mmCIF file of C-alpha atoms in Angstrom:
data_model
loop_
_atom_site.group_PDB
_atom_site.id
_atom_site.type_symbol
_atom_site.label_atom_id
_atom_site.label_comp_id
_atom_site.label_asym_id
_atom_site.label_seq_id
_atom_site.Cartn_x
_atom_site.Cartn_y
_atom_site.Cartn_z
ATOM 1 C CA MET A 1 18.355 21.457 -3.058
ATOM 2 C CA THR A 2 20.405 19.790 -5.781
ATOM 3 C CA PHE A 3 21.805 16.286 -5.732
ATOM 4 C CA THR A 4 24.508 14.511 -7.650
ATOM 5 C CA LYS A 5 23.590 13.150 -11.048
ATOM 6 C CA ASP A 6 23.680 9.585 -9.717
ATOM 7 C CA ALA A 7 21.338 10.289 -6.806
ATOM 8 C CA HIS A 8 18.229 8.677 -8.255
ATOM 9 C CA GLY A 9 19.955 5.676 -9.795
ATOM 10 C CA GLY A 10 22.037 5.097 -6.690
ATOM 11 C CA LEU A 11 19.061 5.142 -4.355
ATOM 12 C CA GLU A 12 17.034 2.928 -6.671
ATOM 13 C CA SER A 13 19.883 0.441 -6.732
ATOM 14 C CA TYR A 14 19.997 0.585 -2.939
ATOM 15 C CA PHE A 15 16.256 0.082 -2.532
ATOM 16 C CA ASP A 16 16.319 -2.755 -5.070
ATOM 17 C CA SER A 17 18.690 -4.750 -2.912
ATOM 18 C CA LEU A 18 17.342 -7.469 -0.641
ATOM 19 C CA ASP A 19 19.785 -6.337 2.015
ATOM 20 C CA VAL A 20 17.797 -3.202 2.842
ATOM 21 C CA GLU A 21 14.594 -5.239 2.843
ATOM 22 C CA ARG A 22 15.977 -7.609 5.454
ATOM 23 C CA LYS A 23 16.996 -4.669 7.618
ATOM 24 C CA ILE A 24 13.531 -3.091 7.399
ATOM 25 C CA TYR A 25 11.148 -6.038 7.593
ATOM 26 C CA PHE A 26 11.839 -6.913 11.200
ATOM 27 C CA THR A 27 9.628 -9.199 13.222
ATOM 28 C CA SER A 28 8.869 -7.434 16.481
ATOM 29 C CA LYS A 29 10.745 -8.873 19.448
ATOM 30 C CA GLY A 30 10.946 -7.984 23.128
ATOM 31 C CA TYR A 31 10.009 -4.608 24.607
ATOM 32 C CA PHE A 32 8.431 -2.858 21.633
ATOM 33 C CA PRO A 33 9.379 0.804 22.327
ATOM 34 C CA SER A 34 13.063 -0.145 22.601
ATOM 35 C CA PHE A 35 12.805 -2.465 19.606
ATOM 36 C CA VAL A 36 11.422 0.309 17.390
ATOM 37 C CA LYS A 37 14.138 2.740 18.421
ATOM 38 C CA GLU A 38 16.900 0.204 17.774
ATOM 39 C CA SER A 39 15.385 -0.778 14.423
ATOM 40 C CA LEU A 40 15.155 2.808 13.191
ATOM 41 C CA ASN A 41 18.731 3.468 14.285
ATOM 42 C CA THR A 42 19.899 0.369 12.401
ATOM 43 C CA VAL A 43 18.243 1.473 9.174
ATOM 44 C CA LYS A 44 19.472 5.041 9.603
ATOM 45 C CA SER A 45 23.065 3.887 10.027
ATOM 46 C CA HIS A 46 22.836 1.501 7.083
ATOM 47 C CA LEU A 47 21.269 4.122 4.828
ATOM 48 C CA LYS A 48 23.713 6.849 5.881
ATOM 49 C CA THR A 49 26.634 4.615 4.900
ATOM 50 C CA THR A 50 25.033 3.996 1.518
ATOM 51 C CA LEU A 51 24.473 7.693 0.913
ATOM 52 C CA GLU A 52 28.113 8.399 1.670
ATOM 53 C CA LYS A 53 29.624 5.579 -0.379
ATOM 54 C CA LYS A 54 27.293 5.299 -3.353
ATOM 55 C CA LEU A 55 25.817 8.748 -3.835
ATOM 56 C CA TYR A 56 28.743 10.986 -2.971
ATOM 57 C CA PHE A 57 26.573 13.229 -0.821
ATOM 58 C CA THR A 58 27.964 16.467 0.468
ATOM 59 C CA GLN A 59 28.134 17.003 4.212
ATOM 60 C CA GLU A 60 25.188 19.385 3.887
ATOM 61 C CA HIS A 61 23.066 16.685 2.265
ATOM 62 C CA LEU A 62 23.977 14.134 4.919
ATOM 63 C CA LEU A 63 23.149 16.520 7.750
ATOM 64 C CA LEU A 64 19.767 17.291 6.207
ATOM 65 C CA PHE A 65 18.988 13.598 5.777
ATOM 66 C CA GLU A 66 19.984 12.871 9.382
ATOM 67 C CA SER A 67 17.915 15.794 10.676
ATOM 68 C CA ASN A 68 14.767 14.773 8.796
ATOM 69 C CA PHE A 69 15.131 11.078 9.626
ATOM 70 C CA GLU A 70 15.774 11.901 13.287
ATOM 71 C CA LYS A 71 12.786 14.229 13.505
ATOM 72 C CA LEU A 72 10.302 11.649 12.250
ATOM 73 C CA SER A 73 11.952 8.767 14.123
ATOM 74 C CA ASN A 74 11.897 10.622 17.446
ATOM 75 C CA GLY A 75 8.249 11.542 16.954
ATOM 76 C CA ILE A 76 7.321 7.927 16.260
ATOM 77 C CA CYS A 77 9.322 6.546 19.207
ATOM 78 C CA THR A 78 7.916 9.089 21.670
ATOM 79 C CA THR A 79 4.402 8.435 20.365
ATOM 80 C CA ILE A 80 4.774 4.729 21.146
ATOM 81 C CA GLU A 81 6.183 5.451 24.611
ATOM 82 C CA LEU A 82 3.232 7.735 25.416
ATOM 83 C CA TYR A 83 0.858 5.051 24.204
ATOM 84 C CA TYR A 84 2.522 2.538 26.513
ATOM 85 C CA ASP A 85 2.087 5.015 29.381
ATOM 86 C CA GLY A 86 -1.657 5.010 28.736
ATOM 87 C CA LYS A 87 -1.568 8.591 27.422
ATOM 88 C CA ILE A 88 -3.457 7.822 24.226
ATOM 89 C CA LEU A 89 -4.627 11.394 23.605
ATOM 90 C CA GLU A 90 -1.101 12.762 24.011
ATOM 91 C CA ALA A 91 0.280 10.033 21.754
ATOM 92 C CA THR A 92 -2.244 10.873 19.045
ATOM 93 C CA SER A 93 -1.580 14.607 19.309
ATOM 94 C CA LEU A 94 2.187 14.117 19.109
ATOM 95 C CA PHE A 95 1.930 11.781 16.120
ATOM 96 C CA ASN A 96 -0.265 14.255 14.242
ATOM 97 C CA ALA A 97 2.046 17.134 15.149
ATOM 98 C CA THR A 98 5.069 15.164 13.943
ATOM 99 C CA LEU A 99 3.493 14.590 10.538
ATOM 100 C CA GLU A 100 2.497 18.240 10.292
ATOM 101 C CA ASN A 101 6.025 19.270 11.291
ATOM 102 C CA ILE A 102 7.549 17.383 8.356
ATOM 103 C CA LYS A 103 4.804 18.722 6.031
ATOM 104 C CA PHE A 104 3.591 15.182 5.450
ATOM 105 C CA THR A 105 0.776 15.883 2.991
ATOM 106 C CA ASP A 106 3.059 18.047 0.844
ATOM 107 C CA THR A 107 5.908 15.530 1.038
ATOM 108 C CA ILE A 108 3.845 12.573 -0.163
ATOM 109 C CA LYS A 109 1.893 14.540 -2.766
ATOM 110 C CA ILE A 110 4.408 13.791 -5.496
ATOM 111 C CA PHE A 111 3.941 10.016 -5.191
ATOM 112 C CA SER A 112 0.467 9.734 -3.675
ATOM 113 C CA ARG A 113 -1.489 10.110 -6.911
ATOM 114 C CA TYR A 114 -3.363 7.064 -8.172
ATOM 115 C CA LYS A 115 -4.558 7.486 -11.736
ATOM 116 C CA ASN A 116 -6.851 5.141 -13.579
ATOM 117 C CA HIS A 117 -5.857 4.920 -17.218
ATOM 118 C CA GLY A 118 -8.532 4.088 -19.787
ATOM 119 C CA ASP A 119 -8.992 4.257 -23.528
ATOM 120 C CA SER A 120 -10.007 7.360 -25.490
ATOM 121 C CA GLN A 121 -13.673 6.749 -24.630
ATOM 122 C CA GLY A 122 -12.894 6.565 -20.925
ATOM 123 C CA ASN A 123 -13.502 2.824 -20.675
ATOM 124 C CA TYR A 124 -11.331 1.658 -17.806
ATOM 125 C CA GLN A 125 -10.159 -1.924 -17.981
ATOM 126 C CA LYS A 126 -7.059 -3.071 -16.144
ATOM 127 C CA ASN A 127 -6.545 -0.600 -13.327
ATOM 128 C CA GLY A 128 -8.603 -0.703 -10.185
ATOM 129 C CA PHE A 129 -9.075 -2.754 -7.047
ATOM 130 C CA PHE A 130 -10.776 -5.972 -5.967
ATOM 131 C CA ARG A 131 -12.837 -7.115 -2.999
ATOM 132 C CA ALA A 132 -13.690 -10.681 -2.011
ATOM 133 C CA ARG A 133 -16.235 -12.381 0.236
ATOM 134 C CA PHE A 134 -17.139 -15.964 1.011
ATOM 135 C CA SER A 135 -20.742 -17.037 0.628
ATOM 136 C CA GLU A 136 -22.699 -20.115 -0.420
ATOM 137 C CA ALA A 137 -25.174 -17.856 -2.224
ATOM 138 C CA HIS A 138 -25.292 -18.096 -6.014
ATOM 139 C CA GLN A 139 -24.543 -14.396 -6.362
ATOM 140 C CA LEU A 140 -24.095 -11.494 -3.939
ATOM 141 C CA GLN A 141 -25.586 -8.033 -4.187
ATOM 142 C CA GLU A 142 -23.160 -5.186 -4.790
ATOM 143 C CA LYS A 143 -23.656 -3.750 -1.309
ATOM 144 C CA GLU A 144 -22.613 -7.070 0.226
ATOM 145 C CA LEU A 145 -19.126 -6.437 -1.135
ATOM 146 C CA PHE A 146 -18.987 -2.838 0.049
ATOM 147 C CA HIS A 147 -17.894 -1.658 3.470
ATOM 148 C CA LEU A 148 -19.600 -2.740 6.691
ATOM 149 C CA PRO A 149 -22.871 -0.754 6.960
ATOM 150 C CA PHE A 150 -22.987 1.891 9.666
ATOM 151 C CA GLU A 151 -25.665 0.054 11.635
ATOM 152 C CA LYS A 152 -23.203 -2.856 11.982
ATOM 153 C CA ARG A 153 -20.224 -0.798 13.060
ATOM 154 C CA HIS A 154 -20.093 -2.862 16.247
ATOM 155 C CA GLU A 155 -18.679 -5.664 14.083
ATOM 156 C CA ALA A 156 -15.694 -3.584 12.912
ATOM 157 C CA LYS A 157 -12.665 -5.411 14.301
ATOM 158 C CA THR A 158 -9.178 -4.276 15.192
ATOM 159 C CA THR A 159 -6.636 -4.922 12.454
ATOM 160 C CA ARG A 160 -3.405 -3.212 11.451
ATOM 161 C CA TYR A 161 -5.240 -0.545 9.481
ATOM 162 C CA SER A 162 -8.609 -0.390 11.185
ATOM 163 C CA ILE A 163 -10.133 1.309 14.183
ATOM 164 C CA PRO A 164 -12.749 -0.544 16.256
ATOM 165 C CA GLY A 165 -16.203 0.693 15.290
ATOM 166 C CA LEU A 166 -15.051 2.613 12.186
ATOM 167 C CA PRO A 167 -16.294 1.176 8.869
ATOM 168 C CA ALA A 168 -13.780 1.216 6.035
ATOM 169 C CA LEU A 169 -13.580 -0.172 2.522
ATOM 170 C CA PHE A 170 -10.723 -2.686 2.265
ATOM 171 C CA LEU A 171 -9.610 -3.603 -1.245
ATOM 172 C CA GLY A 172 -6.861 -5.701 -2.784
ATOM 173 C CA GLY A 173 -4.635 -4.792 -5.694
ATOM 174 C CA SER A 174 -5.289 -8.158 -7.357
ATOM 175 C CA VAL A 175 -7.490 -11.225 -7.027
ATOM 176 C CA PHE A 176 -4.354 -13.081 -5.893
ATOM 177 C CA THR A 177 -3.895 -10.661 -2.981
ATOM 178 C CA CYS A 178 -7.543 -11.026 -1.917
ATOM 179 C CA TRP A 179 -7.143 -14.803 -1.899
ATOM 180 C CA GLU A 180 -3.924 -14.623 0.128
ATOM 181 C CA GLU A 181 -5.617 -12.364 2.700
ATOM 182 C CA PHE A 182 -8.081 -15.185 3.375
ATOM 183 C CA ASP A 183 -5.139 -17.591 3.952
ATOM 184 C CA ARG A 184 -5.462 -19.383 0.614
ATOM 185 C CA PRO A 185 -8.848 -21.059 1.124
ATOM 186 C CA SER A 186 -10.834 -23.196 -1.279
ATOM 187 C CA VAL A 187 -12.180 -20.927 -3.992
ATOM 188 C CA ALA A 188 -15.520 -22.709 -4.370
ATOM 189 C CA ASN A 189 -17.526 -20.037 -2.523
ATOM 190 C CA LEU A 190 -15.327 -17.042 -3.282
ATOM 191 C CA HIS A 191 -17.142 -14.003 -4.719
ATOM 192 C CA ILE A 192 -15.127 -11.083 -6.076
ATOM 193 C CA ALA A 193 -15.972 -7.711 -7.595
ATOM 194 C CA LYS A 194 -13.794 -5.058 -9.174
ATOM 195 C CA PHE A 195 -13.834 -1.418 -8.048
ATOM 196 C CA ILE A 196 -12.878 1.440 -10.361
ATOM 197 C CA PRO A 197 -12.099 4.910 -8.916
ATOM 198 C CA GLN A 198 -13.916 7.724 -10.670
ATOM 199 C CA ARG A 199 -11.263 10.367 -10.110
ATOM 200 C CA GLU A 200 -7.590 10.605 -9.325
ATOM 201 C CA LEU A 201 -6.945 9.354 -5.796
ATOM 202 C CA ASN A 202 -4.453 10.587 -3.235
ATOM 203 C CA ILE A 203 -3.084 7.629 -1.298
ATOM 204 C CA VAL A 204 -0.438 7.279 1.400
ATOM 205 C CA ARG A 205 1.845 4.619 -0.086
ATOM 206 C CA ILE A 206 3.594 2.334 2.393
ATOM 207 C CA LEU A 207 5.883 0.988 -0.315
ATOM 208 C CA ARG A 208 8.259 -1.941 -0.088
ATOM 209 C CA PRO A 209 11.723 -0.490 -0.731
ATOM 210 C CA PHE A 210 12.728 -3.114 -3.285
ATOM 211 C CA GLN A 211 9.596 -2.305 -5.313
ATOM 212 C CA PHE A 212 10.302 1.392 -5.341
ATOM 213 C CA ARG A 213 11.842 1.315 -8.842
ATOM 214 C CA ASN A 214 8.670 -0.209 -10.288
ATOM 215 C CA ILE A 215 6.545 2.739 -9.293
ATOM 216 C CA THR A 216 8.660 5.854 -9.912
ATOM 217 C CA ASN A 217 8.020 5.904 -13.659
ATOM 218 C CA SER A 218 4.247 5.919 -13.105
ATOM 219 C CA PHE A 219 4.482 9.411 -11.620
ATOM 220 C CA LEU A 220 6.366 11.048 -14.488
ATOM 221 C CA PRO A 221 4.723 14.260 -15.731
ATOM 222 C CA THR A 222 3.321 14.375 -19.256
ATOM 223 C CA LEU A 223 5.921 16.042 -21.458
ATOM 224 C CA GLU A 224 6.066 16.685 -25.187
ATOM 225 C CA GLN A 225 8.034 14.053 -27.086
ATOM 226 C CA ASN A 226 10.059 16.739 -28.853
ATOM 227 C CA ASP A 227 10.941 18.580 -25.636
ATOM 228 C CA PRO A 228 14.772 18.830 -25.765
ATOM 229 C CA LEU A 229 14.906 18.752 -21.958
ATOM 230 C CA ARG A 230 12.538 15.802 -21.609
ATOM 231 C CA ASP A 231 15.149 13.380 -20.223
ATOM 232 C CA GLU A 232 16.587 15.939 -17.818
ATOM 233 C CA LYS A 233 13.131 16.908 -16.533
ATOM 234 C CA ASN A 234 12.144 13.278 -16.049
ATOM 235 C CA GLU A 235 15.351 12.541 -14.162
ATOM 236 C CA ALA A 236 14.850 15.584 -11.921
ATOM 237 C CA PHE A 237 11.307 14.426 -11.211
ATOM 238 C CA ARG A 238 12.489 10.903 -10.365
ATOM 239 C CA VAL A 239 15.008 12.333 -7.924
ATOM 240 C CA GLN A 240 12.271 14.384 -6.277
ATOM 241 C CA VAL A 241 10.036 11.313 -5.925
ATOM 242 C CA THR A 242 12.927 9.295 -4.507
ATOM 243 C CA PHE A 243 13.766 11.790 -1.812
ATOM 244 C CA SER A 244 10.128 12.306 -0.902
ATOM 245 C CA TYR A 245 9.981 8.576 -0.236
ATOM 246 C CA LEU A 246 13.223 8.742 1.716
ATOM 247 C CA ALA A 247 11.727 11.479 3.890
ATOM 248 C CA ILE A 248 8.940 9.196 5.164
ATOM 249 C CA LEU A 249 11.009 6.008 5.417
ATOM 250 C CA PRO A 250 10.812 5.913 9.263
ATOM 251 C CA LEU A 251 7.013 5.843 8.959
ATOM 252 C CA VAL A 252 7.212 3.027 6.402
ATOM 253 C CA ILE A 253 9.420 1.025 8.767
ATOM 254 C CA ALA A 254 7.113 1.627 11.749
ATOM 255 C CA CYS A 255 4.123 0.377 9.747
ATOM 256 C CA VAL A 256 5.544 -2.925 8.508
ATOM 257 C CA PHE A 257 6.844 -4.675 11.628
ATOM 258 C CA ARG A 258 5.593 -8.247 11.743
ATOM 259 C CA THR A 259 3.701 -9.101 14.924
ATOM 260 C CA GLU A 260 5.523 -11.028 17.634
ATOM 261 C CA HIS A 261 2.245 -12.430 18.993
ATOM 262 C CA PRO A 262 -0.183 -12.766 16.044
ATOM 263 C CA LYS A 263 -3.083 -14.024 18.196
ATOM 264 C CA ALA A 264 -2.711 -11.449 20.979
ATOM 265 C CA ILE A 265 -5.512 -8.978 21.729
ATOM 266 C CA PHE A 266 -3.104 -6.028 21.902
ATOM 267 C CA LYS A 267 -0.539 -5.809 19.117
ATOM 268 C CA PRO A 268 1.885 -2.898 19.598
ATOM 269 C CA GLU A 269 2.902 -3.219 15.945
ATOM 270 C CA TYR A 270 -0.538 -1.780 15.092
ATOM 271 C CA ILE A 271 -0.070 1.474 17.046
ATOM 272 C CA ILE A 272 1.465 3.580 14.286
ATOM 273 C CA PRO A 273 -0.622 2.162 11.392
ATOM 274 C CA GLN A 274 -3.839 2.845 13.319
ATOM 275 C CA LEU A 275 -2.748 6.375 14.226
ATOM 276 C CA LEU A 276 -1.907 6.932 10.557
ATOM 277 C CA LEU A 277 -5.412 5.816 9.612
ATOM 278 C CA GLN A 278 -6.886 8.279 12.126
ATOM 279 C CA TYR A 279 -4.729 10.992 10.569
ATOM 280 C CA VAL A 280 -6.101 10.127 7.116
ATOM 281 C CA VAL A 281 -9.694 10.202 8.407
ATOM 282 C CA ASN A 282 -9.161 13.841 9.367
ATOM 283 C CA LYS A 283 -7.509 14.825 6.082
ATOM 284 C CA ASP A 284 -9.993 15.402 3.278
ATOM 285 C CA GLU A 285 -7.134 15.667 0.780
ATOM 286 C CA ILE A 286 -6.035 12.056 1.444
ATOM 287 C CA ASP A 287 -8.358 9.247 0.346
ATOM 288 C CA GLY A 288 -6.713 6.184 1.829
ATOM 289 C CA ILE A 289 -3.623 4.090 2.488
ATOM 290 C CA MET A 290 -1.822 1.542 0.334
ATOM 291 C CA TYR A 291 0.047 -1.040 2.397
ATOM 292 C CA PRO A 292 1.848 -4.352 1.749
ATOM 293 C CA SER A 293 0.106 -7.605 2.523
ATOM 294 C CA THR A 294 1.720 -9.364 5.471
ATOM 295 C CA LYS A 295 0.345 -12.651 4.126
ATOM 296 C CA ILE A 296 2.597 -12.571 1.045
ATOM 297 C CA ASP A 297 6.268 -13.105 1.849
ATOM 298 C CA LEU A 298 7.830 -11.754 -1.335
ATOM 299 C CA LEU A 299 11.200 -11.323 0.328
ATOM 300 C CA SER A 300 11.583 -15.040 1.035
ATOM 301 C CA ALA A 301 10.360 -15.976 -2.432
ATOM 302 C CA ILE A 302 12.853 -13.671 -4.117
ATOM 303 C CA ALA A 303 15.722 -14.492 -1.770
ATOM 304 C CA GLY A 304 15.300 -18.175 -2.567
ATOM 305 C CA ASN A 305 15.470 -17.501 -6.291
ATOM 306 C CA PRO A 306 16.562 -14.044 -7.540
ATOM 307 C CA GLN A 307 14.738 -14.689 -10.818
ATOM 308 C CA ASN A 308 11.500 -14.515 -8.855
ATOM 309 C CA ILE A 309 11.795 -10.724 -8.779
ATOM 310 C CA MET A 310 9.098 -11.053 -11.473
ATOM 311 C CA LEU A 311 6.679 -11.852 -8.641
ATOM 312 C CA THR A 312 6.602 -8.158 -7.844
ATOM 313 C CA THR A 313 4.797 -7.382 -11.119
ATOM 314 C CA VAL A 314 1.478 -8.477 -9.614
ATOM 315 C CA ASP A 315 -0.080 -5.939 -7.244
ATOM 316 C CA THR A 316 0.359 -7.505 -3.792
ATOM 317 C CA TYR A 317 -0.774 -4.441 -1.869
ATOM 318 C CA ASN A 318 -3.945 -3.799 0.080
ATOM 319 C CA TYR A 319 -5.825 -0.515 0.157
ATOM 320 C CA VAL A 320 -8.015 0.955 2.873
ATOM 321 C CA PHE A 321 -10.461 3.808 2.325
ATOM 322 C CA PRO A 322 -11.995 4.847 5.667
ATOM 323 C CA VAL A 323 -15.344 6.584 5.912
ATOM 324 C CA LYS A 324 -14.905 10.305 6.556
ATOM 325 C CA ARG A 325 -18.462 11.200 7.587
ATOM 326 C CA ASN A 326 -20.652 9.371 10.089
ATOM 327 C CA GLN A 327 -24.158 8.230 9.162
ATOM 328 C CA PRO A 328 -26.845 6.518 11.299
ATOM 329 C CA SER A 329 -27.149 3.640 8.840
ATOM 330 C CA GLY A 330 -26.414 2.548 5.308
ATOM 331 C CA TYR A 331 -23.218 3.183 3.394
ATOM 332 C CA SER A 332 -20.873 6.111 2.973
ATOM 333 C CA HIS A 333 -22.176 8.543 0.359
ATOM 334 C CA GLU A 334 -18.625 9.752 -0.327
ATOM 335 C CA LEU A 335 -17.259 6.265 -0.999
ATOM 336 C CA GLN A 336 -20.239 5.445 -3.216
ATOM 337 C CA LYS A 337 -19.364 8.462 -5.353
ATOM 338 C CA LEU A 338 -15.685 7.564 -5.352
ATOM 339 C CA PHE A 339 -16.061 4.130 -6.975
ATOM 340 C CA HIS A 340 -17.988 2.257 -9.612
ATOM 341 C CA MET A 341 -18.000 -1.527 -9.397
ATOM 342 C CA THR A 342 -18.746 -4.656 -11.393
ATOM 343 C CA GLN A 343 -21.222 -7.306 -10.384
ATOM 344 C CA SER A 344 -19.800 -9.933 -8.073
ATOM 345 C CA VAL A 345 -18.388 -12.987 -9.806
ATOM 346 C CA SER A 346 -17.783 -16.473 -8.432
ATOM 347 C CA PHE A 347 -15.303 -19.037 -9.698
ATOM 348 C CA THR A 348 -18.156 -21.211 -10.958
ATOM 349 C CA LEU A 349 -19.398 -18.437 -13.210
ATOM 350 C CA GLU A 350 -15.875 -17.566 -14.304
ATOM 351 C CA GLU A 351 -15.062 -21.172 -15.246
ATOM 352 C CA VAL A 352 -18.147 -21.369 -17.444
ATOM 353 C CA GLN A 353 -17.433 -18.149 -19.327
ATOM 354 C CA TYR A 354 -13.625 -17.995 -19.387
ATOM 355 C CA LEU A 355 -12.010 -17.702 -22.825
ATOM 356 C CA GLU A 356 -8.475 -18.859 -23.559
ATOM 357 C CA ASN A 357 -7.129 -15.476 -24.724
ATOM 358 C CA ALA A 358 -6.647 -13.976 -21.267
ATOM 359 C CA ASP A 359 -4.261 -11.034 -21.494
ATOM 360 C CA ILE A 360 -2.966 -10.333 -18.009
ATOM 361 C CA LEU A 361 0.627 -9.752 -16.996
ATOM 362 C CA GLY A 362 2.682 -10.792 -14.020
ATOM 363 C CA HIS A 363 3.777 -13.872 -12.106
ATOM 364 C CA VAL A 364 2.795 -15.285 -8.729
ATOM 365 C CA ALA A 365 4.195 -17.938 -6.397
ATOM 366 C CA LEU A 366 1.565 -20.513 -5.484
ATOM 367 C CA VAL A 367 4.426 -22.812 -4.470
ATOM 368 C CA PRO A 368 7.269 -21.173 -2.476
ATOM 369 C CA GLY A 369 10.199 -20.217 -4.679
ATOM 370 C CA MET A 370 8.452 -20.961 -7.990
ATOM 371 C CA ALA A 371 7.093 -18.160 -10.164
ATOM 372 C CA ILE A 372 4.397 -19.006 -12.696
ATOM 373 C CA PRO A 373 2.496 -16.766 -15.141
ATOM 374 C CA TYR A 374 -0.458 -15.212 -13.353
ATOM 375 C CA LYS A 375 -2.693 -15.688 -16.395
ATOM 376 C CA ASN A 376 -2.233 -19.473 -16.125
ATOM 377 C CA THR A 377 -3.840 -19.599 -12.683
ATOM 378 C CA ARG A 378 -7.538 -19.677 -11.836
ATOM 379 C CA LEU A 379 -7.007 -16.454 -9.912
ATOM 380 C CA GLY A 380 -5.480 -14.715 -12.917
ATOM 381 C CA ARG A 381 -8.257 -15.938 -15.190
ATOM 382 C CA LEU A 382 -10.883 -14.595 -12.825
ATOM 383 C CA GLU A 383 -9.111 -11.240 -12.728
ATOM 384 C CA TRP A 384 -9.011 -11.177 -16.531
ATOM 385 C CA TYR A 385 -12.740 -11.912 -16.638
ATOM 386 C CA LEU A 386 -13.491 -9.110 -14.166
ATOM 387 C CA ASN A 387 -11.471 -6.730 -16.336
ATOM 388 C CA GLN A 388 -13.955 -7.319 -19.165
ATOM 389 C CA LEU A 389 -17.074 -6.559 -17.127
ATOM 390 C CA PRO A 390 -18.799 -3.169 -17.180
ATOM 391 C CA THR A 391 -18.993 -1.145 -13.986
ATOM 392 C CA THR A 392 -21.976 0.717 -12.619
ATOM 393 C CA GLN A 393 -22.514 3.594 -10.232
ATOM 394 C CA LEU A 394 -23.037 2.648 -6.601
ATOM 395 C CA ILE A 395 -26.443 3.631 -5.242
ATOM 396 C CA PHE A 396 -27.397 1.751 -2.090
#
């Protein structure tokens, strides 16, 4: 399929707007199955209008978009209805079949790659993930910052991207995100380690639409500088990435609804994210899921001050890597091979050893509506310090 020359730029402009974000980041309200259906229809109508007015789509393109959006939306809505009927097995089967029907793994392949970029000697520095724990101990062992050991699987709780009893490694894209996930506590007993993947990862990305522009360039293929068709090839690739994202937009929407009853035992907003995690567990070609933190309200921060769009330069996503093979005890052999990690570091240690030449980019909002350089915060300094530490192989 070919698209108009303005397809990529037009969609990026659309996704950049706060208007689409407001229409997608609904807080669940009322009878959830009906709410989901109405929400998806709202976004579909809004997006269809944009495609017609801004991208000059042909009727063929519009029909294809509507067909694909409808197919995934219907599968999601019916899955939730079956779940509400107590037909959990049928709901799971239908959800899996829906993703297979839209060739999900092939569709996301173009923007699921996570590469870790290092220097010529392979020394990775700035990319990677972080994990935090609270403890009064002077220093924690590496395994204490890994996933819940198999013999303690009974402690695995239900969260948006977790299954009761299934250990998983939860990581944050930045020290700031880890801190936010703990509801901004005192940092006195906070211990953090950095995790570096040892190969290219394949991750399902539940991306915020207004951050879509920031990530498309990271997937560009490596082309020769003197290639006369370099610009055209890059643009074609960007268009392909954009429409792959568009193809899974109903799934993105279904995964980001804010909970109506945050303290409830059953949260219907978790149905689709948990089924997606089960799908990933059964797909060896997918390592994990990247999803936005619900504790960081970037939309409100940016809406209050458009200049705060710079807040999006700090990684405010979480990552979950579920175990794929059961073991009687200990830790996942596969996940141990997948990552190297630093020693755990506390703020006390960081404050003693921190140097003033921290080189770390981005801004964060510690006070609503006010962006400040990340490197000027204690969190940013700790992240800089972790970036300097060597990593070691995990052998527990």
